[in-house]
Amino acid sequence: MRGVIFDGTRTRVVDDLEVRDPGPGEVLVGVRAAGLCHSDLSVVDGTIPFPVPVVLGHEGAGVVEAVGPGVAHVGPGDHVALSTLANCGACADCDRGRPTMCRAAIGRPGRPFSRAGERLHNFASNSAFAERTVVKAVQAVKIHPEIPFTSAALIGCGVLTGVGAVLNRAGTGRGESVVVIGSGGIGLNVIQGARMAGALTIVAVDANPEKEAAARQFGATHFIDASAVPDTVAAVRRILPTGADHTFECVGRTELIRQAVDLLDRGGRAVLLGVPPADAEASFRVSSMYLDKSILGCRYGSSRPQRDIALYTELYRAGRLMLDELVSRSYPVEDFAKAADDARHGRVARGVLTF
């Protein structure tokens, strides 16, 4: 079968990949569509250290082909969206409703794939850049069959992370102000999450002026072209003189993390979503934090995937959550190199690979 692999040196589309049958508590899914997220590219460029060789992809949707013993909530033929977290469901964090903190979901990649006798790792417990993948049952969430796979694929990372950061982590409320730094796939979902939460002022900041139309479509009330202003913080302050209730850094650059902190109003919260290099360090003025400001890390939108994916699909069907508009372009998997190049250079908010 076809799949996209990274061997530590180069990324290739191969057609001789194999995946094992599902074991107890596992599901075999025929992937129909997979979103290309910058986290996949971060594995390739070394920003996210990961063992190789690895089958990439972590944002997908497809059809259940087989289930292992003990799986009852989905069966062959069901349409599913995939989450990236293989939480155990039994540890203290899972019991507290914090599956994103489950230690079974962090740093323990399996190796269900093989190629020419060599075993390959799966990325983010998912590996959606393959025609078939094996995931833990808890990662497969049944969705309505009317939802296009290309749209459903984006729920499992971009929507869960962006919308979840607003609703679950920041707790953004009605009438509050939000600044979103970066208007890519994650940023657009932060923007629409803020709109859904009832934020009054939503300022999108991006160095690419071509992203303004999408940012406003998803709910931004203002857009700042960071490439056209000498001081982004000053430009935002002209809109929000006392600062923002919530800021979200969606790019992964330390200087932008500093901007997110500097733009906070009293009692404001800066939420970090972008992924800088693992050894990156950021700085901020400590004295400014004594006005009840907070800097919050956020893993996967602090989500509960089985609950949240089902919720977001119903919001989509009710016309309250935008998914189709997130898909900038679909690419056959053989065009992965083109899709990756477009994503790296900001030509698409979210490209989707199809099988």
mmCIF file of C-alpha atoms in Angstrom:
data_model
loop_
_atom_site.group_PDB
_atom_site.id
_atom_site.type_symbol
_atom_site.label_atom_id
_atom_site.label_comp_id
_atom_site.label_asym_id
_atom_site.label_seq_id
_atom_site.Cartn_x
_atom_site.Cartn_y
_atom_site.Cartn_z
ATOM 1 C CA MET A 1 0.000 0.000 0.000
ATOM 2 C CA ARG A 2 0.998 3.647 -0.417
ATOM 3 C CA GLY A 3 2.312 5.867 2.342
ATOM 4 C CA VAL A 4 4.638 8.764 3.138
ATOM 5 C CA ILE A 5 7.742 7.839 5.114
ATOM 6 C CA PHE A 6 10.672 9.788 6.533
ATOM 7 C CA ASP A 7 13.910 7.869 7.045
ATOM 8 C CA GLY A 8 15.869 10.603 8.796
ATOM 9 C CA THR A 9 17.295 11.957 5.555
ATOM 10 C CA ARG A 10 14.508 12.291 3.042
ATOM 11 C CA THR A 11 10.767 11.983 2.695
ATOM 12 C CA ARG A 12 9.330 9.592 0.120
ATOM 13 C CA VAL A 13 6.019 8.295 -1.118
ATOM 14 C CA VAL A 14 6.284 4.492 -1.288
ATOM 15 C CA ASP A 15 3.856 1.837 -2.517
ATOM 16 C CA ASP A 16 5.172 -1.238 -0.675
ATOM 17 C CA LEU A 17 4.180 -0.358 2.875
ATOM 18 C CA GLU A 18 2.478 -2.988 5.040
ATOM 19 C CA VAL A 19 0.512 -2.692 8.273
ATOM 20 C CA ARG A 20 -0.315 -5.475 10.718
ATOM 21 C CA ASP A 21 -3.821 -6.567 11.709
ATOM 22 C CA PRO A 22 -5.466 -4.838 14.677
ATOM 23 C CA GLY A 23 -4.868 -6.402 18.066
ATOM 24 C CA PRO A 24 -6.982 -6.166 21.237
ATOM 25 C CA GLY A 25 -8.409 -2.670 21.652
ATOM 26 C CA GLU A 26 -7.257 -1.562 18.194
ATOM 27 C CA VAL A 27 -8.908 -0.484 14.949
ATOM 28 C CA LEU A 28 -7.749 -0.823 11.335
ATOM 29 C CA VAL A 29 -8.816 2.229 9.335
ATOM 30 C CA GLY A 30 -8.732 2.764 5.595
ATOM 31 C CA VAL A 31 -7.630 6.379 5.383
ATOM 32 C CA ARG A 32 -9.499 8.474 2.834
ATOM 33 C CA ALA A 33 -8.066 11.931 3.583
ATOM 34 C CA ALA A 34 -5.319 13.385 5.784
ATOM 35 C CA GLY A 35 -4.506 16.988 6.582
ATOM 36 C CA LEU A 36 -0.919 18.175 6.190
ATOM 37 C CA CYS A 37 -0.005 19.970 9.417
ATOM 38 C CA HIS A 38 3.230 21.818 10.169
ATOM 39 C CA SER A 39 3.910 19.270 12.901
ATOM 40 C CA ASP A 40 4.534 16.695 10.157
ATOM 41 C CA LEU A 41 7.012 19.068 8.536
ATOM 42 C CA SER A 42 8.589 19.723 11.934
ATOM 43 C CA VAL A 43 9.546 16.047 12.153
ATOM 44 C CA VAL A 44 11.260 16.314 8.779
ATOM 45 C CA ASP A 45 13.206 19.481 9.640
ATOM 46 C CA GLY A 46 14.121 18.266 13.142
ATOM 47 C CA THR A 47 12.043 20.744 15.146
ATOM 48 C CA ILE A 48 10.160 17.791 16.639
ATOM 49 C CA PRO A 49 12.620 14.971 17.443
ATOM 50 C CA PHE A 50 11.147 11.605 16.490
ATOM 51 C CA PRO A 51 12.543 8.110 15.917
ATOM 52 C CA VAL A 52 12.924 7.002 12.306
ATOM 53 C CA PRO A 53 11.986 5.494 9.967
ATOM 54 C CA VAL A 54 8.479 6.771 10.530
ATOM 55 C CA VAL A 55 5.187 6.878 8.638
ATOM 56 C CA LEU A 56 4.061 10.504 8.821
ATOM 57 C CA GLY A 57 0.608 12.042 9.256
ATOM 58 C CA HIS A 58 -1.593 12.619 12.274
ATOM 59 C CA GLU A 59 -4.771 14.329 11.045
ATOM 60 C CA GLY A 60 -7.025 11.908 9.200
ATOM 61 C CA ALA A 61 -10.425 10.400 8.541
ATOM 62 C CA GLY A 62 -11.543 7.214 6.892
ATOM 63 C CA VAL A 63 -13.551 4.003 7.114
ATOM 64 C CA VAL A 64 -13.141 1.240 9.674
ATOM 65 C CA GLU A 65 -12.031 -1.967 7.950
ATOM 66 C CA ALA A 66 -11.552 -4.236 10.965
ATOM 67 C CA VAL A 67 -11.527 -4.128 14.756
ATOM 68 C CA GLY A 68 -9.643 -6.121 17.331
ATOM 69 C CA PRO A 69 -11.075 -7.952 20.330
ATOM 70 C CA GLY A 70 -12.838 -5.750 22.851
ATOM 71 C CA VAL A 71 -13.788 -2.939 20.448
ATOM 72 C CA ALA A 72 -17.515 -2.224 20.463
ATOM 73 C CA HIS A 73 -18.074 1.495 19.784
ATOM 74 C CA VAL A 74 -17.102 1.283 16.099
ATOM 75 C CA GLY A 75 -17.293 -1.496 13.522
ATOM 76 C CA PRO A 76 -16.424 -2.213 9.891
ATOM 77 C CA GLY A 77 -17.963 0.332 7.545
ATOM 78 C CA ASP A 78 -18.207 3.143 10.110
ATOM 79 C CA HIS A 79 -16.836 6.536 9.129
ATOM 80 C CA VAL A 80 -14.372 7.845 11.701
ATOM 81 C CA ALA A 81 -12.196 10.844 12.428
ATOM 82 C CA LEU A 82 -8.890 10.052 14.091
ATOM 83 C CA SER A 83 -7.332 11.731 17.100
ATOM 84 C CA THR A 84 -3.598 11.716 17.700
ATOM 85 C CA LEU A 85 -3.658 10.652 21.334
ATOM 86 C CA ALA A 86 -3.679 6.990 22.328
ATOM 87 C CA ASN A 87 -4.624 7.666 25.944
ATOM 88 C CA CYS A 88 -5.035 4.659 28.223
ATOM 89 C CA GLY A 89 -8.349 5.687 29.831
ATOM 90 C CA ALA A 90 -7.315 4.275 33.210
ATOM 91 C CA CYS A 91 -4.567 6.479 34.686
ATOM 92 C CA ALA A 92 -5.103 9.359 37.107
ATOM 93 C CA ASP A 93 -5.024 11.990 34.362
ATOM 94 C CA CYS A 94 -7.521 10.133 32.180
ATOM 95 C CA ASP A 95 -9.758 9.629 35.210
ATOM 96 C CA ARG A 96 -9.658 13.396 35.829
ATOM 97 C CA GLY A 97 -10.803 14.078 32.268
ATOM 98 C CA ARG A 98 -7.337 15.121 31.057
ATOM 99 C CA PRO A 99 -6.485 12.550 28.345
ATOM 100 C CA THR A 100 -3.995 14.920 26.719
ATOM 101 C CA MET A 101 -1.835 14.476 29.846
ATOM 102 C CA CYS A 102 -1.941 10.666 29.765
ATOM 103 C CA ARG A 103 1.620 9.389 29.918
ATOM 104 C CA ALA A 104 0.698 6.468 27.699
ATOM 105 C CA ALA A 105 0.095 9.041 24.957
ATOM 106 C CA ILE A 106 3.488 10.717 25.211
ATOM 107 C CA GLY A 107 6.764 9.445 23.811
ATOM 108 C CA ARG A 108 5.796 5.818 23.209
ATOM 109 C CA PRO A 109 5.480 5.363 19.446
ATOM 110 C CA GLY A 110 4.470 1.938 18.235
ATOM 111 C CA ARG A 111 5.744 0.192 15.130
ATOM 112 C CA PRO A 112 2.746 -1.360 13.364
ATOM 113 C CA PHE A 113 4.159 -0.784 9.866
ATOM 114 C CA SER A 114 6.789 -2.671 7.911
ATOM 115 C CA ARG A 115 8.553 -2.279 4.598
ATOM 116 C CA ALA A 116 10.903 -4.826 3.057
ATOM 117 C CA GLY A 117 11.199 -6.529 6.430
ATOM 118 C CA GLU A 118 11.988 -3.340 8.353
ATOM 119 C CA ARG A 119 9.598 -2.111 11.026
ATOM 120 C CA LEU A 120 8.554 1.546 10.917
ATOM 121 C CA HIS A 121 7.301 3.809 13.689
ATOM 122 C CA ASN A 122 3.930 5.506 13.609
ATOM 123 C CA PHE A 123 3.794 9.248 14.176
ATOM 124 C CA ALA A 124 1.611 10.642 16.959
ATOM 125 C CA SER A 125 0.026 7.203 17.400
ATOM 126 C CA ASN A 126 -1.701 7.841 14.083
ATOM 127 C CA SER A 127 0.274 7.829 10.793
ATOM 128 C CA ALA A 128 -2.564 9.081 8.613
ATOM 129 C CA PHE A 129 -0.299 9.396 5.544
ATOM 130 C CA ALA A 130 -0.906 5.755 4.719
ATOM 131 C CA GLU A 131 -3.727 4.009 2.912
ATOM 132 C CA ARG A 132 -4.379 1.981 6.058
ATOM 133 C CA THR A 133 -3.355 2.557 9.639
ATOM 134 C CA VAL A 134 -3.847 0.852 12.993
ATOM 135 C CA VAL A 135 -4.872 3.042 15.933
ATOM 136 C CA LYS A 136 -6.064 2.514 19.472
ATOM 137 C CA ALA A 137 -9.834 2.221 19.662
ATOM 138 C CA VAL A 138 -10.080 5.394 21.728
ATOM 139 C CA GLN A 139 -8.589 7.337 18.791
ATOM 140 C CA ALA A 140 -11.363 6.401 16.361
ATOM 141 C CA VAL A 141 -14.438 8.587 16.763
ATOM 142 C CA LYS A 142 -17.543 7.713 14.771
ATOM 143 C CA ILE A 143 -18.838 10.558 12.595
ATOM 144 C CA HIS A 144 -21.879 11.080 10.385
ATOM 145 C CA PRO A 145 -21.341 9.581 6.921
ATOM 146 C CA GLU A 146 -22.511 12.804 5.235
ATOM 147 C CA ILE A 147 -19.396 14.693 6.397
ATOM 148 C CA PRO A 148 -16.793 14.847 3.599
ATOM 149 C CA PHE A 149 -13.601 13.016 4.508
ATOM 150 C CA THR A 150 -11.487 16.000 3.443
ATOM 151 C CA SER A 151 -13.290 18.150 6.007
ATOM 152 C CA ALA A 152 -13.537 15.513 8.736
ATOM 153 C CA ALA A 153 -9.794 14.886 8.520
ATOM 154 C CA LEU A 154 -9.051 18.357 9.852
ATOM 155 C CA ILE A 155 -10.966 17.901 13.086
ATOM 156 C CA GLY A 156 -8.410 15.529 14.594
ATOM 157 C CA CYS A 157 -5.656 18.113 14.983
ATOM 158 C CA GLY A 158 -6.304 21.628 13.672
ATOM 159 C CA VAL A 159 -9.832 21.992 15.016
ATOM 160 C CA LEU A 160 -9.231 20.177 18.292
ATOM 161 C CA THR A 161 -6.109 22.260 18.924
ATOM 162 C CA GLY A 162 -7.322 25.684 17.828
ATOM 163 C CA VAL A 163 -10.947 25.672 18.937
ATOM 164 C CA GLY A 164 -10.037 23.660 22.034
ATOM 165 C CA ALA A 165 -7.375 26.174 23.074
ATOM 166 C CA VAL A 166 -10.053 28.861 23.168
ATOM 167 C CA LEU A 167 -12.870 26.918 24.791
ATOM 168 C CA ASN A 168 -10.989 24.480 27.020
ATOM 169 C CA ARG A 169 -7.668 26.100 27.933
ATOM 170 C CA ALA A 170 -8.176 29.860 27.809
ATOM 171 C CA GLY A 171 -11.828 29.819 28.783
ATOM 172 C CA THR A 172 -12.551 32.783 26.537
ATOM 173 C CA GLY A 173 -15.868 34.395 27.365
ATOM 174 C CA ARG A 174 -18.473 36.673 25.885
ATOM 175 C CA GLY A 175 -17.404 40.202 25.098
ATOM 176 C CA GLU A 176 -13.699 39.538 25.648
ATOM 177 C CA SER A 177 -10.836 40.508 23.355
ATOM 178 C CA VAL A 178 -8.548 38.088 21.543
ATOM 179 C CA VAL A 179 -5.324 38.467 19.549
ATOM 180 C CA VAL A 180 -4.291 35.571 17.309
ATOM 181 C CA ILE A 181 -0.686 35.609 16.075
ATOM 182 C CA GLY A 182 -0.540 33.490 12.933
ATOM 183 C CA SER A 183 -3.482 32.822 10.626
ATOM 184 C CA GLY A 184 -2.620 29.371 9.331
ATOM 185 C CA GLY A 185 -4.612 26.210 9.982
ATOM 186 C CA ILE A 186 -4.339 26.443 13.783
ATOM 187 C CA GLY A 187 -4.812 30.215 13.871
ATOM 188 C CA LEU A 188 -7.981 30.091 11.803
ATOM 189 C CA ASN A 189 -9.446 27.586 14.231
ATOM 190 C CA VAL A 190 -8.492 29.798 17.162
ATOM 191 C CA ILE A 191 -10.276 32.652 15.395
ATOM 192 C CA GLN A 192 -13.430 30.648 14.840
ATOM 193 C CA GLY A 193 -13.254 29.325 18.397
ATOM 194 C CA ALA A 194 -13.133 32.911 19.665
ATOM 195 C CA ARG A 195 -16.107 33.793 17.465
ATOM 196 C CA MET A 196 -18.043 30.810 18.803
ATOM 197 C CA ALA A 197 -17.174 31.835 22.385
ATOM 198 C CA GLY A 198 -18.644 35.293 21.811
ATOM 199 C CA ALA A 199 -15.439 37.341 21.793
ATOM 200 C CA LEU A 200 -16.161 40.947 20.831
ATOM 201 C CA THR A 201 -12.807 41.935 19.310
ATOM 202 C CA ILE A 202 -10.704 39.370 17.451
ATOM 203 C CA VAL A 203 -7.437 40.683 16.026
ATOM 204 C CA ALA A 204 -5.592 38.428 13.578
ATOM 205 C CA VAL A 205 -1.882 39.094 12.987
ATOM 206 C CA ASP A 206 0.073 37.594 10.113
ATOM 207 C CA ALA A 207 3.014 38.541 7.924
ATOM 208 C CA ASN A 208 1.170 37.342 4.817
ATOM 209 C CA PRO A 209 -1.493 39.882 3.748
ATOM 210 C CA GLU A 210 -3.169 37.258 1.558
ATOM 211 C CA LYS A 211 -4.440 35.569 4.729
ATOM 212 C CA GLU A 212 -6.676 38.496 5.643
ATOM 213 C CA ALA A 213 -9.701 37.296 3.695
ATOM 214 C CA ALA A 214 -9.699 33.874 5.371
ATOM 215 C CA ALA A 215 -9.087 35.384 8.809
ATOM 216 C CA ARG A 216 -12.078 37.685 8.431
ATOM 217 C CA GLN A 217 -14.195 34.856 7.012
ATOM 218 C CA PHE A 218 -13.532 32.808 10.139
ATOM 219 C CA GLY A 219 -14.401 35.667 12.467
ATOM 220 C CA ALA A 220 -11.563 38.192 12.791
ATOM 221 C CA THR A 221 -12.815 41.737 13.331
ATOM 222 C CA HIS A 222 -9.405 43.223 12.541
ATOM 223 C CA PHE A 223 -6.340 42.105 10.584
ATOM 224 C CA ILE A 224 -2.784 43.401 10.935
ATOM 225 C CA ASP A 225 -0.237 42.747 8.220
ATOM 226 C CA ALA A 226 2.905 42.309 10.310
ATOM 227 C CA SER A 227 5.084 42.775 7.231
ATOM 228 C CA ALA A 228 3.717 46.272 6.662
ATOM 229 C CA VAL A 229 3.988 47.789 10.147
ATOM 230 C CA PRO A 230 7.215 48.676 11.998
ATOM 231 C CA ASP A 231 5.844 47.638 15.405
ATOM 232 C CA THR A 232 3.196 44.920 15.615
ATOM 233 C CA VAL A 233 2.575 45.459 19.324
ATOM 234 C CA ALA A 234 1.944 49.171 18.769
ATOM 235 C CA ALA A 235 -0.404 48.366 15.876
ATOM 236 C CA VAL A 236 -2.454 46.038 18.058
ATOM 237 C CA ARG A 237 -2.454 48.583 20.883
ATOM 238 C CA ARG A 238 -4.142 51.083 18.605
ATOM 239 C CA ILE A 239 -7.076 48.666 18.475
ATOM 240 C CA LEU A 240 -6.840 47.445 22.086
ATOM 241 C CA PRO A 241 -5.202 50.288 24.062
ATOM 242 C CA THR A 242 -5.090 48.377 27.361
ATOM 243 C CA GLY A 243 -4.213 45.029 25.803
ATOM 244 C CA ALA A 244 -6.084 41.794 25.149
ATOM 245 C CA ASP A 245 -7.864 39.417 27.459
ATOM 246 C CA HIS A 246 -6.392 36.474 25.529
ATOM 247 C CA THR A 247 -3.499 36.093 23.101
ATOM 248 C CA PHE A 248 -2.634 32.977 21.138
ATOM 249 C CA GLU A 249 0.788 32.362 19.570
ATOM 250 C CA CYS A 250 0.255 29.954 16.680
ATOM 251 C CA VAL A 251 3.582 30.174 14.842
ATOM 252 C CA GLY A 252 6.239 28.808 17.191
ATOM 253 C CA ARG A 253 8.739 31.689 17.246
ATOM 254 C CA THR A 254 10.150 32.968 20.528
ATOM 255 C CA GLU A 255 9.936 36.629 19.524
ATOM 256 C CA LEU A 256 6.248 36.147 18.831
ATOM 257 C CA ILE A 257 5.791 34.510 22.221
ATOM 258 C CA ARG A 258 7.212 37.724 23.694
ATOM 259 C CA GLN A 259 4.685 39.720 21.657
ATOM 260 C CA ALA A 260 1.854 37.548 22.952
ATOM 261 C CA VAL A 261 2.904 38.319 26.533
ATOM 262 C CA ASP A 262 3.463 42.035 25.899
ATOM 263 C CA LEU A 263 -0.037 42.369 24.425
ATOM 264 C CA LEU A 264 -1.875 41.127 27.516
ATOM 265 C CA ASP A 265 -4.227 43.307 29.504
ATOM 266 C CA ARG A 266 -4.429 42.945 33.280
ATOM 267 C CA GLY A 267 -5.537 39.429 34.105
ATOM 268 C CA GLY A 268 -4.884 38.351 30.515
ATOM 269 C CA ARG A 269 -3.804 34.912 29.346
ATOM 270 C CA ALA A 270 -1.232 34.095 26.686
ATOM 271 C CA VAL A 271 -1.706 30.611 25.230
ATOM 272 C CA LEU A 272 1.229 28.994 23.411
ATOM 273 C CA LEU A 273 0.257 26.758 20.486
ATOM 274 C CA GLY A 274 3.135 27.095 18.002
ATOM 275 C CA VAL A 275 6.014 24.615 18.315
ATOM 276 C CA PRO A 276 9.510 26.154 18.354
ATOM 277 C CA PRO A 277 12.656 23.988 18.432
ATOM 278 C CA ALA A 278 12.828 21.740 21.488
ATOM 279 C CA ASP A 279 15.700 23.718 23.035
ATOM 280 C CA ALA A 280 14.222 27.176 22.372
ATOM 281 C CA GLU A 281 13.993 29.635 25.253
ATOM 282 C CA ALA A 282 11.727 32.691 25.441
ATOM 283 C CA SER A 283 11.967 35.792 27.616
ATOM 284 C CA PHE A 284 9.493 38.283 29.036
ATOM 285 C CA ARG A 285 9.425 41.127 31.520
ATOM 286 C CA VAL A 286 8.741 39.500 34.892
ATOM 287 C CA SER A 287 7.359 42.666 36.477
ATOM 288 C CA SER A 288 4.519 42.728 33.968
ATOM 289 C CA MET A 289 3.220 39.395 35.214
ATOM 290 C CA TYR A 290 2.237 40.661 38.654
ATOM 291 C CA LEU A 291 -0.978 42.073 37.227
ATOM 292 C CA ASP A 292 -2.495 38.593 37.311
ATOM 293 C CA LYS A 293 -1.292 37.725 33.815
ATOM 294 C CA SER A 294 -0.687 34.098 32.830
ATOM 295 C CA ILE A 295 1.343 32.192 30.257
ATOM 296 C CA LEU A 296 -0.343 28.886 29.433
ATOM 297 C CA GLY A 297 1.037 25.939 27.568
ATOM 298 C CA CYS A 298 -1.556 23.959 25.672
ATOM 299 C CA ARG A 299 -1.313 20.393 24.440
ATOM 300 C CA TYR A 300 -3.787 19.437 21.743
ATOM 301 C CA GLY A 301 -6.346 22.035 22.777
ATOM 302 C CA SER A 302 -6.637 20.453 26.248
ATOM 303 C CA SER A 303 -9.213 18.335 24.482
ATOM 304 C CA ARG A 304 -11.180 15.213 25.278
ATOM 305 C CA PRO A 305 -11.260 13.765 21.751
ATOM 306 C CA GLN A 306 -14.139 11.310 22.083
ATOM 307 C CA ARG A 307 -16.312 14.114 23.440
ATOM 308 C CA ASP A 308 -14.965 17.031 21.416
ATOM 309 C CA ILE A 309 -14.772 15.436 17.959
ATOM 310 C CA ALA A 310 -18.391 14.332 18.257
ATOM 311 C CA LEU A 311 -19.355 17.847 19.415
ATOM 312 C CA TYR A 312 -17.514 19.592 16.590
ATOM 313 C CA THR A 313 -19.023 17.357 13.930
ATOM 314 C CA GLU A 314 -22.502 18.223 15.167
ATOM 315 C CA LEU A 315 -21.649 21.934 15.255
ATOM 316 C CA TYR A 316 -20.463 21.573 11.652
ATOM 317 C CA ARG A 317 -23.694 19.897 10.613
ATOM 318 C CA ALA A 318 -25.613 22.701 12.328
ATOM 319 C CA GLY A 319 -23.672 25.313 10.338
ATOM 320 C CA ARG A 320 -21.872 26.728 13.374
ATOM 321 C CA LEU A 321 -18.379 25.325 12.777
ATOM 322 C CA MET A 322 -16.473 25.888 9.534
ATOM 323 C CA LEU A 323 -14.635 22.877 8.114
ATOM 324 C CA ASP A 324 -15.006 22.910 4.331
ATOM 325 C CA GLU A 325 -13.530 26.417 4.235
ATOM 326 C CA LEU A 326 -10.357 25.189 5.966
ATOM 327 C CA VAL A 327 -9.428 22.991 3.014
ATOM 328 C CA SER A 328 -7.293 25.185 0.787
ATOM 329 C CA ARG A 329 -6.416 22.422 -1.652
ATOM 330 C CA SER A 330 -6.576 18.637 -2.020
ATOM 331 C CA TYR A 331 -3.576 16.702 -3.328
ATOM 332 C CA PRO A 332 -3.303 13.044 -4.318
ATOM 333 C CA VAL A 333 -0.797 11.430 -1.972
ATOM 334 C CA GLU A 334 1.675 11.098 -4.840
ATOM 335 C CA ASP A 335 1.929 14.920 -4.829
ATOM 336 C CA PHE A 336 3.136 15.061 -1.229
ATOM 337 C CA ALA A 337 6.247 17.050 -2.166
ATOM 338 C CA LYS A 338 4.114 19.776 -3.758
ATOM 339 C CA ALA A 339 1.739 19.804 -0.783
ATOM 340 C CA ALA A 340 4.650 20.108 1.660
ATOM 341 C CA ASP A 341 6.237 22.937 -0.322
ATOM 342 C CA ASP A 342 2.947 24.846 -0.430
ATOM 343 C CA ALA A 343 2.522 24.413 3.335
ATOM 344 C CA ARG A 344 6.077 25.523 4.114
ATOM 345 C CA HIS A 345 5.684 28.711 2.104
ATOM 346 C CA GLY A 346 2.244 29.600 3.420
ATOM 347 C CA ARG A 347 0.441 29.142 0.112
ATOM 348 C CA VAL A 348 -2.296 27.095 1.825
ATOM 349 C CA ALA A 349 -3.883 27.245 5.274
ATOM 350 C CA ARG A 350 -4.449 23.493 5.201
ATOM 351 C CA GLY A 351 -3.669 21.116 2.386
ATOM 352 C CA VAL A 352 -5.283 17.686 2.406
ATOM 353 C CA LEU A 353 -3.805 14.468 0.995
ATOM 354 C CA THR A 354 -6.283 12.040 -0.518
ATOM 355 C CA PHE A 355 -6.031 8.325 -1.259
#
